[in-house]
Amino acid sequence: MYSERLLDHFRNPRHSGVLPPPALVVDVENPACGDWLRLSAELRDGAVARAAFQVKGCTASIACGSALAEWLQGKSVEELRRGGRSAVREAVEQAVGQLPDASRHAAELCADGVDALLRQLP
């Protein structure tokens, strides 16, 4: 059902936890399934220097949170704004080796997290 890449992110999550201040920290939730993502990012010179995540949810959401935190590092704020939600969803799905239809909500949760992070910036 799940790809080996997704299972690897689930079993060996990258960048789990919460970064200390002055990192930005946002919480987002999918009300339909109850999955929750806390995303933190340390910005330096207009780009994400470090990112971390915490997830309460299904296997796919945990794996996608890991893939998101890994993908975010080095991305400029401008690049994130320009790419929008679809770029986040596509990057996360590609990183985990695609998602079954029933698990696509996990990539949406990641896009919600990036949106919330960007809303905190001037």
Short mmCIF file of C-alpha atoms in Angstrom, two decimals:
data_model
loop_
_atom_site.label_atom_id
_atom_site.label_comp_id
_atom_site.label_asym_id
_atom_site.label_seq_id
_atom_site.Cartn_x
_atom_site.Cartn_y
_atom_site.Cartn_z
CA MET A 1 0.00 0.00 0.00
CA TYR A 2 2.73 2.51 0.94
CA SER A 3 6.00 3.03 -0.92
CA GLU A 4 9.33 2.13 0.62
CA ARG A 5 10.27 5.83 0.70
CA LEU A 6 7.13 6.66 2.68
CA LEU A 7 7.79 3.84 5.11
CA ASP A 8 11.40 4.98 5.50
CA HIS A 9 10.26 8.51 6.44
CA PHE A 10 7.77 6.98 8.87
CA ARG A 11 10.29 4.62 10.49
CA ASN A 12 13.20 7.08 10.41
CA PRO A 13 11.70 10.56 10.57
CA ARG A 14 14.03 13.41 9.68
CA HIS A 15 14.08 16.68 11.62
CA SER A 16 11.47 15.71 14.22
CA GLY A 17 10.88 18.02 17.13
CA VAL A 18 10.39 21.74 17.60
CA LEU A 19 13.03 24.38 17.01
CA PRO A 20 13.64 26.90 19.81
CA PRO A 21 12.99 30.64 19.43
CA PRO A 22 13.46 32.66 17.36
CA ALA A 23 12.05 29.96 15.05
CA LEU A 24 8.50 30.42 13.82
CA VAL A 25 6.13 27.71 15.04
CA VAL A 26 2.68 26.97 13.62
CA ASP A 27 0.04 24.34 14.33
CA VAL A 28 -2.43 23.13 11.72
CA GLU A 29 -5.06 20.42 11.87
CA ASN A 30 -7.15 18.50 9.40
CA PRO A 31 -10.62 18.60 10.98
CA ALA A 32 -11.88 15.73 8.83
CA CYS A 33 -9.37 13.16 10.09
CA GLY A 34 -7.95 14.84 13.19
CA ASP A 35 -4.31 14.77 12.06
CA TRP A 36 -2.25 17.60 13.53
CA LEU A 37 1.07 19.12 12.38
CA ARG A 38 3.37 21.45 14.28
CA LEU A 39 5.88 22.97 11.89
CA SER A 40 8.80 25.12 12.98
CA ALA A 41 11.26 26.99 10.81
CA GLU A 42 14.31 29.08 11.48
CA LEU A 43 14.76 31.74 8.83
CA ARG A 44 18.06 33.29 7.86
CA ASP A 45 18.63 35.75 5.02
CA GLY A 46 15.17 35.21 3.58
CA ALA A 47 15.38 31.41 3.49
CA VAL A 48 14.58 28.43 5.71
CA ALA A 49 17.85 27.56 7.43
CA ARG A 50 16.33 24.75 9.51
CA ALA A 51 12.92 23.14 9.80
CA ALA A 52 11.39 20.62 12.17
CA PHE A 53 8.02 18.94 12.63
CA GLN A 54 5.80 17.07 15.03
CA VAL A 55 2.75 15.10 13.89
CA LYS A 56 -0.09 13.34 15.64
CA GLY A 57 -1.78 11.28 13.01
CA CYS A 58 -1.56 8.44 10.56
CA THR A 59 1.50 6.83 8.99
CA ALA A 60 1.22 9.00 5.89
CA SER A 61 1.00 12.24 7.87
CA ILE A 62 4.08 11.39 9.92
CA ALA A 63 6.03 10.48 6.78
CA CYS A 64 4.89 13.60 4.96
CA GLY A 65 5.85 15.81 7.92
CA SER A 66 9.33 14.33 7.78
CA ALA A 67 9.58 14.85 4.03
CA LEU A 68 8.31 18.42 4.38
CA ALA A 69 10.87 19.39 7.02
CA GLU A 70 13.63 17.93 4.87
CA TRP A 71 12.40 19.65 1.69
CA LEU A 72 11.90 23.06 3.32
CA GLN A 73 15.53 23.51 4.29
CA GLY A 74 17.23 25.93 1.95
CA LYS A 75 14.02 27.13 0.30
CA SER A 76 13.67 30.90 0.07
CA VAL A 77 10.51 32.55 1.34
CA GLU A 78 10.01 33.96 -2.16
CA GLU A 79 10.29 30.46 -3.67
CA LEU A 80 7.70 29.12 -1.22
CA ARG A 81 5.31 31.96 -1.98
CA ARG A 82 5.79 31.63 -5.72
CA GLY A 83 5.31 27.84 -5.74
CA GLY A 84 2.21 27.89 -3.59
CA ARG A 85 0.28 24.95 -2.19
CA SER A 86 0.63 22.80 -5.28
CA ALA A 87 4.45 22.95 -5.14
CA VAL A 88 4.40 21.83 -1.50
CA ARG A 89 1.99 18.96 -2.21
CA GLU A 90 3.96 17.81 -5.26
CA ALA A 91 7.32 17.96 -3.45
CA VAL A 92 6.03 16.03 -0.46
CA GLU A 93 4.34 13.38 -2.61
CA GLN A 94 7.45 12.96 -4.72
CA ALA A 95 9.63 12.65 -1.60
CA VAL A 96 7.50 9.83 -0.20
CA GLY A 97 6.96 8.06 -3.52
CA GLN A 98 3.36 9.12 -4.12
CA LEU A 99 0.39 8.70 -1.83
CA PRO A 100 -2.68 6.50 -2.14
CA ASP A 101 -5.83 8.55 -2.71
CA ALA A 102 -7.00 7.89 0.85
CA SER A 103 -3.77 9.42 2.20
CA ARG A 104 -3.57 12.58 0.10
CA HIS A 105 -4.83 14.54 3.10
CA ALA A 106 -1.31 14.22 4.53
CA ALA A 107 0.18 16.34 1.73
CA GLU A 108 -2.65 18.86 2.17
CA LEU A 109 -1.76 19.13 5.86
CA CYS A 110 1.81 19.98 4.86
CA ALA A 111 0.58 22.66 2.45
CA ASP A 112 -1.58 24.06 5.28
CA GLY A 113 1.53 24.20 7.48
CA VAL A 114 3.56 26.13 4.93
CA ASP A 115 0.63 28.52 4.35
CA ALA A 116 0.40 29.17 8.10
CA LEU A 117 4.14 29.75 8.31
CA LEU A 118 4.09 32.23 5.43
CA ARG A 119 1.20 34.12 7.02
CA GLN A 120 3.44 34.87 10.01
CA LEU A 121 5.95 36.69 7.82
CA PRO A 122 5.76 40.33 6.78
#
